[in-house]
Amino acid sequence: MPTFTGEQATHYDSRITRLVPGYELLHQLTNAQLLATLADNAHILVVGAGTGKEILALAALNPTWQFTAQDTSRDMLAVAKQAFEEHGIAKRVNVIEGELDKLSTKADAAVCLLVMHFLKDDGSKKQLLKNIKANLNKGANLFISDLMKPETDFEREAQITVCADLGLSDAGQAYTAQNLESEFYPLDRMRLSELLNECKYGIPKLYFKALGFSGYVVK
């Protein structure tokens, strides 16, 4: 799994919008569902919190929500911590650097966007899903989105075309095309459902689809 160090961390937010078609919409839809389903004083677990952009947006939706921000990248979390301080929400966020272990407080919802496709399906994906489940209150929703296996033989080519439209350079397009084939471990819908079932989740419900990227909500 990449650690996103140095410039990878500081430039992540400006780069990711050119790599994931519908990136902003994915977060908008996720946040809207959290707003619709969570009460005041809810605790939200954000897995792969990165630079903290997700949490900043969620914190603005409800001033009573509390957060756990987990990530394996020290540099990404350094950016996040600074942002939390600047926006006056640092006291509402528990930051965890490293793998997700048992939390002192269980969450009322979890968000895991664009994380699991970095993990091999060798037990690593399953372990992450189990760790998330162990930290959720009964009936809590998990919002999960990842790069999935292509459903057509032209889907990946179309992704690169959209990335170009979003401003990705020629060099970036070539690099991304190579990464799509070699740097990620996407699942198909059946395998994702199998893993979720093995980890005691229910049936995933699709709420976002943009070419190779899909978002699901599951209890």
PDB file of C-alpha atoms in Angstrom:
ATOM      1  CA  MET A   1       0.000   0.000   0.000  1.00  0.00           C
ATOM      2  CA  PRO A   2       1.447   3.424  -0.912  1.00  0.00           C
ATOM      3  CA  THR A   3       2.521   5.650   1.967  1.00  0.00           C
ATOM      4  CA  PHE A   4       2.032   8.998   0.183  1.00  0.00           C
ATOM      5  CA  THR A   5       5.108  10.784   1.474  1.00  0.00           C
ATOM      6  CA  GLY A   6       6.517  14.224   0.698  1.00  0.00           C
ATOM      7  CA  GLU A   7       5.003  15.884  -2.363  1.00  0.00           C
ATOM      8  CA  GLN A   8       2.644  12.927  -2.835  1.00  0.00           C
ATOM      9  CA  ALA A   9       0.990  14.003   0.403  1.00  0.00           C
ATOM     10  CA  THR A  10       1.090  17.783  -0.039  1.00  0.00           C
ATOM     11  CA  HIS A  11      -0.187  17.637  -3.637  1.00  0.00           C
ATOM     12  CA  TYR A  12      -2.686  14.820  -3.126  1.00  0.00           C
ATOM     13  CA  ASP A  13      -5.834  16.951  -3.028  1.00  0.00           C
ATOM     14  CA  SER A  14      -5.039  18.771  -6.270  1.00  0.00           C
ATOM     15  CA  ARG A  15      -4.045  15.557  -8.064  1.00  0.00           C
ATOM     16  CA  ILE A  16      -6.790  13.160  -7.032  1.00  0.00           C
ATOM     17  CA  THR A  17      -9.569  15.160  -8.715  1.00  0.00           C
ATOM     18  CA  ARG A  18      -7.834  14.548 -12.066  1.00  0.00           C
ATOM     19  CA  LEU A  19      -7.507  10.804 -11.442  1.00  0.00           C
ATOM     20  CA  VAL A  20     -10.964   9.793 -10.221  1.00  0.00           C
ATOM     21  CA  PRO A  21     -13.944  10.693 -12.427  1.00  0.00           C
ATOM     22  CA  GLY A  22     -16.709  12.034 -10.203  1.00  0.00           C
ATOM     23  CA  TYR A  23     -14.440  12.451  -7.165  1.00  0.00           C
ATOM     24  CA  GLU A  24     -16.267  15.491  -5.779  1.00  0.00           C
ATOM     25  CA  LEU A  25     -19.680  13.938  -6.487  1.00  0.00           C
ATOM     26  CA  LEU A  26     -18.698  10.752  -4.641  1.00  0.00           C
ATOM     27  CA  HIS A  27     -17.938  12.771  -1.525  1.00  0.00           C
ATOM     28  CA  GLN A  28     -21.028  14.933  -1.918  1.00  0.00           C
ATOM     29  CA  LEU A  29     -23.276  11.853  -2.111  1.00  0.00           C
ATOM     30  CA  THR A  30     -21.528  10.165   0.811  1.00  0.00           C
ATOM     31  CA  ASN A  31     -21.786  13.261   2.987  1.00  0.00           C
ATOM     32  CA  ALA A  32     -25.461  13.732   2.147  1.00  0.00           C
ATOM     33  CA  GLN A  33     -26.228  10.194   3.303  1.00  0.00           C
ATOM     34  CA  LEU A  34     -24.314  10.686   6.527  1.00  0.00           C
ATOM     35  CA  LEU A  35     -26.272  13.866   7.159  1.00  0.00           C
ATOM     36  CA  ALA A  36     -29.530  12.004   6.489  1.00  0.00           C
ATOM     37  CA  THR A  37     -28.747   9.056   8.771  1.00  0.00           C
ATOM     38  CA  LEU A  38     -26.748  10.393  11.722  1.00  0.00           C
ATOM     39  CA  ALA A  39     -27.927  12.292  14.776  1.00  0.00           C
ATOM     40  CA  ASP A  40     -26.113  14.979  16.721  1.00  0.00           C
ATOM     41  CA  ASN A  41     -22.967  13.907  18.599  1.00  0.00           C
ATOM     42  CA  ALA A  42     -22.379  10.996  16.218  1.00  0.00           C
ATOM     43  CA  HIS A  43     -18.910   9.476  15.959  1.00  0.00           C
ATOM     44  CA  ILE A  44     -17.634   8.877  12.417  1.00  0.00           C
ATOM     45  CA  LEU A  45     -14.661   6.658  11.615  1.00  0.00           C
ATOM     46  CA  VAL A  46     -12.790   7.803   8.500  1.00  0.00           C
ATOM     47  CA  VAL A  47     -10.458   5.087   7.236  1.00  0.00           C
ATOM     48  CA  GLY A  48      -7.668   6.422   5.042  1.00  0.00           C
ATOM     49  CA  ALA A  49      -8.381   9.974   6.169  1.00  0.00           C
ATOM     50  CA  GLY A  50      -5.409  11.326   4.229  1.00  0.00           C
ATOM     51  CA  THR A  51      -5.126  15.111   4.293  1.00  0.00           C
ATOM     52  CA  GLY A  52      -8.347  15.441   6.272  1.00  0.00           C
ATOM     53  CA  LYS A  53     -10.414  16.992   3.477  1.00  0.00           C
ATOM     54  CA  GLU A  54     -13.306  14.567   4.046  1.00  0.00           C
ATOM     55  CA  ILE A  55     -13.440  15.362   7.743  1.00  0.00           C
ATOM     56  CA  LEU A  56     -13.320  19.118   7.181  1.00  0.00           C
ATOM     57  CA  ALA A  57     -16.388  18.855   4.937  1.00  0.00           C
ATOM     58  CA  LEU A  58     -18.243  16.614   7.385  1.00  0.00           C
ATOM     59  CA  ALA A  59     -17.353  18.787  10.369  1.00  0.00           C
ATOM     60  CA  ALA A  60     -18.956  21.738   8.606  1.00  0.00           C
ATOM     61  CA  LEU A  61     -22.215  19.796   8.168  1.00  0.00           C
ATOM     62  CA  ASN A  62     -22.759  19.224  11.875  1.00  0.00           C
ATOM     63  CA  PRO A  63     -20.789  21.022  14.614  1.00  0.00           C
ATOM     64  CA  THR A  64     -21.432  18.223  17.151  1.00  0.00           C
ATOM     65  CA  TRP A  65     -20.025  15.294  15.170  1.00  0.00           C
ATOM     66  CA  GLN A  66     -16.820  13.677  16.423  1.00  0.00           C
ATOM     67  CA  PHE A  67     -14.291  11.863  14.245  1.00  0.00           C
ATOM     68  CA  THR A  68     -11.551   9.272  14.216  1.00  0.00           C
ATOM     69  CA  ALA A  69      -9.085   9.916  11.400  1.00  0.00           C
ATOM     70  CA  GLN A  70      -6.991   6.842  10.562  1.00  0.00           C
ATOM     71  CA  ASP A  71      -4.221   6.645   7.987  1.00  0.00           C
ATOM     72  CA  THR A  72      -0.901   4.866   7.525  1.00  0.00           C
ATOM     73  CA  SER A  73       0.840   7.934   6.054  1.00  0.00           C
ATOM     74  CA  ARG A  74       2.510  10.219   8.594  1.00  0.00           C
ATOM     75  CA  ASP A  75       2.968  12.948   5.986  1.00  0.00           C
ATOM     76  CA  MET A  76      -0.691  12.888   4.969  1.00  0.00           C
ATOM     77  CA  LEU A  77      -1.795  13.092   8.600  1.00  0.00           C
ATOM     78  CA  ALA A  78       0.611  15.973   9.214  1.00  0.00           C
ATOM     79  CA  VAL A  79      -1.264  17.926   6.533  1.00  0.00           C
ATOM     80  CA  ALA A  80      -4.551  16.860   8.122  1.00  0.00           C
ATOM     81  CA  LYS A  81      -3.570  17.887  11.644  1.00  0.00           C
ATOM     82  CA  GLN A  82      -2.554  21.332  10.446  1.00  0.00           C
ATOM     83  CA  ALA A  83      -5.868  21.705   8.627  1.00  0.00           C
ATOM     84  CA  PHE A  84      -7.821  20.587  11.699  1.00  0.00           C
ATOM     85  CA  GLU A  85      -6.043  23.231  13.794  1.00  0.00           C
ATOM     86  CA  GLU A  86      -6.572  25.962  11.217  1.00  0.00           C
ATOM     87  CA  HIS A  87     -10.301  25.214  11.006  1.00  0.00           C
ATOM     88  CA  GLY A  88     -10.730  24.925  14.763  1.00  0.00           C
ATOM     89  CA  ILE A  89     -11.881  21.293  14.836  1.00  0.00           C
ATOM     90  CA  ALA A  90      -8.786  19.572  16.245  1.00  0.00           C
ATOM     91  CA  LYS A  91     -10.561  18.790  19.539  1.00  0.00           C
ATOM     92  CA  ARG A  92     -13.258  16.914  17.597  1.00  0.00           C
ATOM     93  CA  VAL A  93     -10.803  14.586  15.835  1.00  0.00           C
ATOM     94  CA  ASN A  94      -8.902  11.603  17.214  1.00  0.00           C
ATOM     95  CA  VAL A  95      -5.976  10.945  14.849  1.00  0.00           C
ATOM     96  CA  ILE A  96      -4.580   7.428  14.486  1.00  0.00           C
ATOM     97  CA  GLU A  97      -1.373   6.820  12.536  1.00  0.00           C
ATOM     98  CA  GLY A  98      -0.913   3.202  11.466  1.00  0.00           C
ATOM     99  CA  GLU A  99      -3.181   0.225  11.055  1.00  0.00           C
ATOM    100  CA  LEU A 100      -6.725   0.360  12.379  1.00  0.00           C
ATOM    101  CA  ASP A 101      -6.930  -1.334  15.756  1.00  0.00           C
ATOM    102  CA  LYS A 102      -9.647  -1.397  18.395  1.00  0.00           C
ATOM    103  CA  LEU A 103     -10.911   2.072  19.224  1.00  0.00           C
ATOM    104  CA  SER A 104     -11.917   3.222  22.695  1.00  0.00           C
ATOM    105  CA  THR A 105     -15.266   4.409  21.294  1.00  0.00           C
ATOM    106  CA  LYS A 106     -17.247   2.584  18.622  1.00  0.00           C
ATOM    107  CA  ALA A 107     -18.362   4.605  15.613  1.00  0.00           C
ATOM    108  CA  ASP A 108     -21.884   5.320  14.418  1.00  0.00           C
ATOM    109  CA  ALA A 109     -20.724   5.198  10.781  1.00  0.00           C
ATOM    110  CA  ALA A 110     -17.550   4.527   8.844  1.00  0.00           C
ATOM    111  CA  VAL A 111     -16.231   5.987   5.600  1.00  0.00           C
ATOM    112  CA  CYS A 112     -13.600   4.133   3.567  1.00  0.00           C
ATOM    113  CA  LEU A 113     -13.227   5.814   0.184  1.00  0.00           C
ATOM    114  CA  LEU A 114     -10.533   4.898  -2.366  1.00  0.00           C
ATOM    115  CA  VAL A 115      -8.529   2.821   0.100  1.00  0.00           C
ATOM    116  CA  MET A 116      -9.158  -0.897  -0.260  1.00  0.00           C
ATOM    117  CA  HIS A 117      -8.113  -1.145  -3.914  1.00  0.00           C
ATOM    118  CA  PHE A 118      -4.537  -0.621  -2.703  1.00  0.00           C
ATOM    119  CA  LEU A 119      -4.700  -3.873  -0.698  1.00  0.00           C
ATOM    120  CA  LYS A 120      -4.161  -7.331  -2.135  1.00  0.00           C
ATOM    121  CA  ASP A 121      -6.938  -9.894  -1.842  1.00  0.00           C
ATOM    122  CA  ASP A 122      -4.638 -12.137   0.181  1.00  0.00           C
ATOM    123  CA  GLY A 123      -6.378 -11.569   3.481  1.00  0.00           C
ATOM    124  CA  SER A 124      -5.448  -7.874   3.661  1.00  0.00           C
ATOM    125  CA  LYS A 125      -8.776  -6.619   2.319  1.00  0.00           C
ATOM    126  CA  LYS A 126     -10.670  -8.970   4.604  1.00  0.00           C
ATOM    127  CA  GLN A 127      -8.685  -7.888   7.646  1.00  0.00           C
ATOM    128  CA  LEU A 128      -9.424  -4.226   6.990  1.00  0.00           C
ATOM    129  CA  LEU A 129     -13.144  -4.941   6.651  1.00  0.00           C
ATOM    130  CA  LYS A 130     -13.089  -6.977   9.884  1.00  0.00           C
ATOM    131  CA  ASN A 131     -11.252  -4.189  11.726  1.00  0.00           C
ATOM    132  CA  ILE A 132     -13.811  -1.636  10.556  1.00  0.00           C
ATOM    133  CA  LYS A 133     -16.713  -3.897  11.589  1.00  0.00           C
ATOM    134  CA  ALA A 134     -15.205  -4.389  15.040  1.00  0.00           C
ATOM    135  CA  ASN A 135     -15.240  -0.620  15.580  1.00  0.00           C
ATOM    136  CA  LEU A 136     -18.848   0.007  14.518  1.00  0.00           C
ATOM    137  CA  ASN A 137     -21.953   0.166  16.653  1.00  0.00           C
ATOM    138  CA  LYS A 138     -24.715  -2.278  15.754  1.00  0.00           C
ATOM    139  CA  GLY A 139     -26.601  -1.131  12.671  1.00  0.00           C
ATOM    140  CA  ALA A 140     -23.961   1.412  11.662  1.00  0.00           C
ATOM    141  CA  ASN A 141     -23.402   2.058   7.972  1.00  0.00           C
ATOM    142  CA  LEU A 142     -20.110   1.617   6.142  1.00  0.00           C
ATOM    143  CA  PHE A 143     -19.669   3.773   3.048  1.00  0.00           C
ATOM    144  CA  ILE A 144     -17.021   2.187   0.854  1.00  0.00           C
ATOM    145  CA  SER A 145     -15.800   3.118  -2.611  1.00  0.00           C
ATOM    146  CA  ASP A 146     -13.002   1.701  -4.726  1.00  0.00           C
ATOM    147  CA  LEU A 147     -11.669   1.078  -8.180  1.00  0.00           C
ATOM    148  CA  MET A 148     -13.421  -2.072  -9.379  1.00  0.00           C
ATOM    149  CA  LYS A 149     -12.580  -4.586 -12.078  1.00  0.00           C
ATOM    150  CA  PRO A 150     -13.638  -3.251 -15.493  1.00  0.00           C
ATOM    151  CA  GLU A 151     -17.068  -4.363 -16.676  1.00  0.00           C
ATOM    152  CA  THR A 152     -16.267  -3.700 -20.352  1.00  0.00           C
ATOM    153  CA  ASP A 153     -13.114  -4.036 -22.411  1.00  0.00           C
ATOM    154  CA  PHE A 154     -13.071  -0.264 -23.042  1.00  0.00           C
ATOM    155  CA  GLU A 155     -13.761   1.014 -19.519  1.00  0.00           C
ATOM    156  CA  ARG A 156     -10.128   1.686 -18.599  1.00  0.00           C
ATOM    157  CA  GLU A 157      -9.519   3.523 -21.896  1.00  0.00           C
ATOM    158  CA  ALA A 158     -12.563   5.671 -21.192  1.00  0.00           C
ATOM    159  CA  GLN A 159     -11.236   6.437 -17.713  1.00  0.00           C
ATOM    160  CA  ILE A 160      -8.032   7.838 -19.183  1.00  0.00           C
ATOM    161  CA  THR A 161     -10.034   9.931 -21.634  1.00  0.00           C
ATOM    162  CA  VAL A 162     -12.025  11.462 -18.780  1.00  0.00           C
ATOM    163  CA  CYS A 163      -8.839  12.065 -16.785  1.00  0.00           C
ATOM    164  CA  ALA A 164      -7.461  13.971 -19.765  1.00  0.00           C
ATOM    165  CA  ASP A 165     -10.633  16.061 -19.845  1.00  0.00           C
ATOM    166  CA  LEU A 166     -10.110  16.775 -16.143  1.00  0.00           C
ATOM    167  CA  GLY A 167      -6.664  18.199 -16.850  1.00  0.00           C
ATOM    168  CA  LEU A 168      -4.296  15.240 -16.487  1.00  0.00           C
ATOM    169  CA  SER A 169      -1.136  15.735 -18.553  1.00  0.00           C
ATOM    170  CA  ASP A 170      -0.008  13.392 -21.339  1.00  0.00           C
ATOM    171  CA  ALA A 171       2.703  12.015 -19.055  1.00  0.00           C
ATOM    172  CA  GLY A 172       0.162  11.626 -16.283  1.00  0.00           C
ATOM    173  CA  GLN A 173      -2.195   9.753 -18.585  1.00  0.00           C
ATOM    174  CA  ALA A 174       0.532   7.276 -19.556  1.00  0.00           C
ATOM    175  CA  TYR A 175       1.526   6.805 -15.925  1.00  0.00           C
ATOM    176  CA  THR A 176      -2.082   6.347 -14.830  1.00  0.00           C
ATOM    177  CA  ALA A 177      -2.792   3.825 -17.586  1.00  0.00           C
ATOM    178  CA  GLN A 178       0.172   1.759 -16.404  1.00  0.00           C
ATOM    179  CA  ASN A 179      -0.877   2.049 -12.752  1.00  0.00           C
ATOM    180  CA  LEU A 180      -4.409   0.914 -13.525  1.00  0.00           C
ATOM    181  CA  GLU A 181      -2.951  -2.347 -14.772  1.00  0.00           C
ATOM    182  CA  SER A 182      -0.265  -2.938 -12.172  1.00  0.00           C
ATOM    183  CA  GLU A 183      -0.634  -0.872  -8.968  1.00  0.00           C
ATOM    184  CA  PHE A 184      -4.177  -1.674  -7.832  1.00  0.00           C
ATOM    185  CA  TYR A 185      -6.035  -4.785  -6.730  1.00  0.00           C
ATOM    186  CA  PRO A 186      -9.650  -4.241  -7.830  1.00  0.00           C
ATOM    187  CA  LEU A 187     -12.485  -6.634  -7.074  1.00  0.00           C
ATOM    188  CA  ASP A 188     -15.600  -7.440  -9.049  1.00  0.00           C
ATOM    189  CA  ARG A 189     -18.998  -7.000  -7.422  1.00  0.00           C
ATOM    190  CA  MET A 190     -19.364 -10.691  -6.582  1.00  0.00           C
ATOM    191  CA  ARG A 191     -16.033 -10.883  -4.770  1.00  0.00           C
ATOM    192  CA  LEU A 192     -16.725  -7.695  -2.838  1.00  0.00           C
ATOM    193  CA  SER A 193     -20.072  -9.121  -1.715  1.00  0.00           C
ATOM    194  CA  GLU A 194     -18.353 -12.350  -0.661  1.00  0.00           C
ATOM    195  CA  LEU A 195     -15.792 -10.509   1.447  1.00  0.00           C
ATOM    196  CA  LEU A 196     -18.430  -8.335   3.077  1.00  0.00           C
ATOM    197  CA  ASN A 197     -20.527 -11.402   3.895  1.00  0.00           C
ATOM    198  CA  GLU A 198     -17.510 -13.186   5.383  1.00  0.00           C
ATOM    199  CA  CYS A 199     -16.966 -10.150   7.630  1.00  0.00           C
ATOM    200  CA  LYS A 200     -20.603 -10.178   8.857  1.00  0.00           C
ATOM    201  CA  TYR A 201     -21.859  -7.256   6.774  1.00  0.00           C
ATOM    202  CA  GLY A 202     -25.145  -7.280   4.909  1.00  0.00           C
ATOM    203  CA  ILE A 203     -25.816  -6.790   1.200  1.00  0.00           C
ATOM    204  CA  PRO A 204     -23.998  -3.782  -0.312  1.00  0.00           C
ATOM    205  CA  LYS A 205     -26.176  -1.195  -2.030  1.00  0.00           C
ATOM    206  CA  LEU A 206     -24.709   0.771  -4.917  1.00  0.00           C
ATOM    207  CA  TYR A 207     -25.001   4.561  -4.604  1.00  0.00           C
ATOM    208  CA  PHE A 208     -22.216   5.785  -6.904  1.00  0.00           C
ATOM    209  CA  LYS A 209     -20.819   4.607 -10.246  1.00  0.00           C
ATOM    210  CA  ALA A 210     -18.419   6.480 -12.499  1.00  0.00           C
ATOM    211  CA  LEU A 211     -16.737   4.162 -15.010  1.00  0.00           C
ATOM    212  CA  GLY A 212     -14.333   2.019 -12.974  1.00  0.00           C
ATOM    213  CA  PHE A 213     -15.189   3.505  -9.585  1.00  0.00           C
ATOM    214  CA  SER A 214     -18.137   2.337  -7.490  1.00  0.00           C
ATOM    215  CA  GLY A 215     -19.480   3.351  -4.089  1.00  0.00           C
ATOM    216  CA  TYR A 216     -21.566   1.141  -1.803  1.00  0.00           C
ATOM    217  CA  VAL A 217     -23.320   1.493   1.534  1.00  0.00           C
ATOM    218  CA  VAL A 218     -23.562  -1.594   3.717  1.00  0.00           C
ATOM    219  CA  LYS A 219     -24.435  -2.387   7.337  1.00  0.00           C
TER     220      LYS A 219
END
